Tab-separated table of C-alpha atoms and ligand atoms in Angstrom:
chain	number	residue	atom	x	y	z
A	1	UNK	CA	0.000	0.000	0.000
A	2	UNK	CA	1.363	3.199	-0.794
A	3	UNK	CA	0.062	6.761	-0.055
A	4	UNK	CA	-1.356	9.176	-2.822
A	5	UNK	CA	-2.967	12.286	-3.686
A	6	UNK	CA	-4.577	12.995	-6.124
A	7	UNK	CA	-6.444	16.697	-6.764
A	8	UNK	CA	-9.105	16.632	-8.655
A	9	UNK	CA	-10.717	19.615	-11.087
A	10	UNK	CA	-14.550	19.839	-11.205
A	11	UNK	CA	-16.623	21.799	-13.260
A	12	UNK	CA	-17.689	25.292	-11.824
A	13	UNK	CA	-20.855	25.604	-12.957
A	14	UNK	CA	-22.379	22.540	-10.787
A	15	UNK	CA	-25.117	22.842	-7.572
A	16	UNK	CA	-24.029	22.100	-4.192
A	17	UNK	CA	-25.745	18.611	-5.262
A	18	UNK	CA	-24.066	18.152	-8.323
A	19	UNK	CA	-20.701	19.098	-6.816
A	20	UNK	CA	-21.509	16.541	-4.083
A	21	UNK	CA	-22.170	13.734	-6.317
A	22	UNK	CA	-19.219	14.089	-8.164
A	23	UNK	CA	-17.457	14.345	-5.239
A	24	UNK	CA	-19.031	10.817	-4.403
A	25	UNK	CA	-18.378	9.200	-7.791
A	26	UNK	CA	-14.898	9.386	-6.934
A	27	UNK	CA	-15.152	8.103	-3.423
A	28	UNK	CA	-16.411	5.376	-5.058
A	29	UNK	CA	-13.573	4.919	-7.812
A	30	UNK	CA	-10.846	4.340	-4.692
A	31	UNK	CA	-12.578	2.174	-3.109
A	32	UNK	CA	-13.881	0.166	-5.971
A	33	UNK	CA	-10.091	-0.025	-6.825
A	34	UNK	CA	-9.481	-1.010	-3.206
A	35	UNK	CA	-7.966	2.068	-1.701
A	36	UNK	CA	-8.608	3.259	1.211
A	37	UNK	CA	-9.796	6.998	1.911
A	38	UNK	CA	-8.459	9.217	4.175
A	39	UNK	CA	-9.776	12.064	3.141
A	40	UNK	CA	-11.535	13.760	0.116
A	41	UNK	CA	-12.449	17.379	0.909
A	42	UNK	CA	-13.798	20.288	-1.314
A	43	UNK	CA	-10.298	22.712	-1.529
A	44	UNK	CA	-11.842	26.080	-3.293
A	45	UNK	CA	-13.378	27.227	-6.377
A	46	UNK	CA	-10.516	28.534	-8.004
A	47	UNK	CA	-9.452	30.838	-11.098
A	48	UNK	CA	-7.779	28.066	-13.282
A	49	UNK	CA	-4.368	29.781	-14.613
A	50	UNK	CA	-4.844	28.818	-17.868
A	51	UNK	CA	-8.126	27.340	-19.573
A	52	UNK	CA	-8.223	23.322	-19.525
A	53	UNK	CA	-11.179	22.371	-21.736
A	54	UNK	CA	-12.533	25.849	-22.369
A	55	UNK	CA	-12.974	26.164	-18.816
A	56	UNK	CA	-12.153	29.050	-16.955
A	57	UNK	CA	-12.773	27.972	-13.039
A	58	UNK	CA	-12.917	25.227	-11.641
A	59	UNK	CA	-13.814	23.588	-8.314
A	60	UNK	CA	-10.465	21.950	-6.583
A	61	UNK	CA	-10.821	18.569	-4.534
A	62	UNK	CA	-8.384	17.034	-2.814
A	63	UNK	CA	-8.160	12.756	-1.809
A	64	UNK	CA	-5.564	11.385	0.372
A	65	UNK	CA	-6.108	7.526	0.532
A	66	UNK	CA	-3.699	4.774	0.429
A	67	UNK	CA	-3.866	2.019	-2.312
A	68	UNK	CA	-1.878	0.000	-4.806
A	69	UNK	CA	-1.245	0.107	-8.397
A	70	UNK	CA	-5.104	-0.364	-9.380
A	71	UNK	CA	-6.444	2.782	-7.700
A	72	UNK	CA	-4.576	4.997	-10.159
A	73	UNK	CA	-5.499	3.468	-13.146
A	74	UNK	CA	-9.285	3.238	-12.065
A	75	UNK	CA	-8.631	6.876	-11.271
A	76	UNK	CA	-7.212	7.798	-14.832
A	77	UNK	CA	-9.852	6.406	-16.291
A	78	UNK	CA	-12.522	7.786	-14.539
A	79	UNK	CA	-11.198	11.598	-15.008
A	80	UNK	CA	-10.895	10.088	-18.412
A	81	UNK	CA	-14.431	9.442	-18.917
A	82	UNK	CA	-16.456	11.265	-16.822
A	83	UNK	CA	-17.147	14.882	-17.627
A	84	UNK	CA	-17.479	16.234	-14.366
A	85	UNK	CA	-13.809	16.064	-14.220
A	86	UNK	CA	-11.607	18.635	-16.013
A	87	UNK	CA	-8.075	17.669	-14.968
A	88	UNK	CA	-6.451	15.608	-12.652
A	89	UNK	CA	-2.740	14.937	-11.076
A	90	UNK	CA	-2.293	12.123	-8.449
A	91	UNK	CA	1.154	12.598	-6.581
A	92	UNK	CA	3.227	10.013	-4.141
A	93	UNK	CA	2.182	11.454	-0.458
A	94	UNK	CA	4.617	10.768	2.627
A	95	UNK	CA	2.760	8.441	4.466
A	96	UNK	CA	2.967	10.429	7.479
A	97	UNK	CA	1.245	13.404	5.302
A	98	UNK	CA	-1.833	11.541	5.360
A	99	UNK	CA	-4.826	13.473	5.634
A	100	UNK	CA	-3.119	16.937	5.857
A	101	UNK	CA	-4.586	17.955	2.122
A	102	UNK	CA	-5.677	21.187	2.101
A	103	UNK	CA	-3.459	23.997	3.353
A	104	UNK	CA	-3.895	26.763	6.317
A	105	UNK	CA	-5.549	29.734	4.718
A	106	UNK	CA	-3.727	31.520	7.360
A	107	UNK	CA	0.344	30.231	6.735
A	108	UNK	CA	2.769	33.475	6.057
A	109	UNK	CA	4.331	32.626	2.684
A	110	UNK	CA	7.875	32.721	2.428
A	111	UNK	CA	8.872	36.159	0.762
A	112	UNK	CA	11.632	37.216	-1.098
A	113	UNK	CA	10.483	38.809	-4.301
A	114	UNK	CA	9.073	42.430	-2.893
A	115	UNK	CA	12.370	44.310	-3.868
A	116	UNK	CA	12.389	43.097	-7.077
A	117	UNK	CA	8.977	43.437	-8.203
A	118	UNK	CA	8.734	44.769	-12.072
A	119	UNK	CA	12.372	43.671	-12.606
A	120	UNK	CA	12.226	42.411	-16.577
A	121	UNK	CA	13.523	38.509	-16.703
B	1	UNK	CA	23.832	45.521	-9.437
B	2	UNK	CA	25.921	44.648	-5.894
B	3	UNK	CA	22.731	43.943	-3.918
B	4	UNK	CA	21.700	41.203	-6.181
B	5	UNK	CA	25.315	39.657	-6.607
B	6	UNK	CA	25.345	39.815	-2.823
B	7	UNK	CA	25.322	35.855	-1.078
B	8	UNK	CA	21.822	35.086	0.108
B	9	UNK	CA	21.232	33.004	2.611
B	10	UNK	CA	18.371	30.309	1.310
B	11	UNK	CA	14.932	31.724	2.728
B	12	UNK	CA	13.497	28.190	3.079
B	13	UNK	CA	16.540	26.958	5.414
B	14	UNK	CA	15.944	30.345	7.437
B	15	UNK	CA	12.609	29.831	7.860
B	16	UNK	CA	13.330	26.199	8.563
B	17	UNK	CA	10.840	24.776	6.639
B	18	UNK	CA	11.493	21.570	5.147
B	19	UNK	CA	9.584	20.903	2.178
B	20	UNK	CA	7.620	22.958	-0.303
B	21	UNK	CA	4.189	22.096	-1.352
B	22	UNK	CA	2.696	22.477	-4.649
B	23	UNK	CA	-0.225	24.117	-2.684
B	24	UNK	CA	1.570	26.949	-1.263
B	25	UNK	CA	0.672	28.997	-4.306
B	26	UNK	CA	1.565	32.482	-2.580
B	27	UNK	CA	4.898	31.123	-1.593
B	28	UNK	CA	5.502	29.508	-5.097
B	29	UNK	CA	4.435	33.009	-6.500
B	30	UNK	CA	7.281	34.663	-4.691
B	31	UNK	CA	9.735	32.674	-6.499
B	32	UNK	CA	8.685	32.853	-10.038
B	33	UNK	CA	9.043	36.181	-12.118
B	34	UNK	CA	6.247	38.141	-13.474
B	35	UNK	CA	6.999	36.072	-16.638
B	36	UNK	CA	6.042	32.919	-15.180
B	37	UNK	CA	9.809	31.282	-14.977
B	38	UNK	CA	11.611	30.095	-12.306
B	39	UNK	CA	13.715	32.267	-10.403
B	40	UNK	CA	17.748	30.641	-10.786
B	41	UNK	CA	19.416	29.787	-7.661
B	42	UNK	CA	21.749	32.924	-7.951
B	43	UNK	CA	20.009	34.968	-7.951
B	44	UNK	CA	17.447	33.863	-4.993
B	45	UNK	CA	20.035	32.248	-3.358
B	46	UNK	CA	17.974	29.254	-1.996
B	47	UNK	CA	20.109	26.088	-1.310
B	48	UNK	CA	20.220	23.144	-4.117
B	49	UNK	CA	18.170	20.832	-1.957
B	50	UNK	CA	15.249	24.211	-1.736
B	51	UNK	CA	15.371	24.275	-5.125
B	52	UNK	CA	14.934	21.300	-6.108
B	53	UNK	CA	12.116	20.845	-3.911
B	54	UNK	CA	10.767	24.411	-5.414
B	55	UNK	CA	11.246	22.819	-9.006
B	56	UNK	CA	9.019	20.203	-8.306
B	57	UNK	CA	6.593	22.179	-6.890
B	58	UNK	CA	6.400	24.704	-9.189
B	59	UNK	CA	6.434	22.194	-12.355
B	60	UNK	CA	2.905	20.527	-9.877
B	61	UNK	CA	1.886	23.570	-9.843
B	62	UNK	CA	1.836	24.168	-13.516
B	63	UNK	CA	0.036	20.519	-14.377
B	64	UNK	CA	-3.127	21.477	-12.189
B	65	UNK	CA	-3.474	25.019	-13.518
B	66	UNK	CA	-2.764	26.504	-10.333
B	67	UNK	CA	-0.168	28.507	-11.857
B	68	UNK	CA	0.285	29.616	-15.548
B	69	UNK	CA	3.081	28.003	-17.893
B	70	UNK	CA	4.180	31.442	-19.452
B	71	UNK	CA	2.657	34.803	-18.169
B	72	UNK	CA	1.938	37.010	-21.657
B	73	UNK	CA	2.959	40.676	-21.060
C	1	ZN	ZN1	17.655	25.630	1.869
């Protein structure tokens, strides 16, 4: 069993209900592919930096869950497939990571730029 | 021109923080230029194990459209 996350892109333009039934479907792909969930939590509807599928927004969800081999290809195949799903990246998690998916809001970023701000590169 | 050849210390070993997240979008921000590329080593001055980790991050990043591959002007 190894840990993964994987952060998943929904469409903006669903309902509460919509957006919880996707949410769901997915649920159901780990386990289905016998992973087990940790967590699967709603990030934030976010600007996308660039368009992915003439999409603008999108709706960010994050699931931490442990599995083998056969989670991620269920998983690519159901982002593959099902529409409610613009984009998708699963990445190796440190085990002891588990569960810790969506960051503090509140957490000072590390600066360094400020002075040099407008400088061409 | 001397303030930016000036040693650095890294700013993720002085704020002793181990790894960098493709999350931290306003950290990853700080890092990039205006342009969208990575900021070299020299000139930030972060340590090659930072940087690495900031690659990676920033590359994440990129994938799930949480930051832009080039930044038009
Ligand atoms: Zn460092």
């Amino acid at each position: 069993m190894t840990a993964y996350e994987t952060v998943f892109i929904l469409k903006s333009s669903f309902s509460t209900e919509e957006e919880v039934a996707a949410i769901e479907k997915v649920r159901g792909v780990i386990e289905r592919g016998g992973g087990v969930v940790s967590t699967l939590d709603r990030w934030d509807r976010k600007k996308l930096a660039y368009p992915i599928k003439k999409e603008k927004r999108g709706v960010y969800v994050i699931a931490h869950y442990e599995g083998g081999g056969a989670v991620i290809s269920q998983i690519e195949r159901h982002c593959k497939l099902e529409e409610s799903v613009i984009k998708s990246m699963t990445t190796r998690l440190d085990p002891g990571a588990l569960g810790k998916a969506i960051p503090n809001p509140d957490e000072k970023p590390i600066f360094f730029q400020e002075k040099f701000k407008g400088l061409r590169r | 021109m001397n303030k930016l050849m000036r040693r650095r210390p890294c700013k993720f070993c002085a704020a002793k923080k181990e790894t960098i997240g493709y999350k931290e979008v306003p950290t990853l921000k700080e890092f990039v230029t205006d342009r969208g590329k990575i900021i070299p080593r020299r000139i930030s001055g972060n340590c090659a194990y930072h940087q690495r980790g900031l690659t990676t991050a920033v590359k994440r990043a990129r994938n799930i459209a949480l930051l832009a591959f080039a930044e038009e002007r």
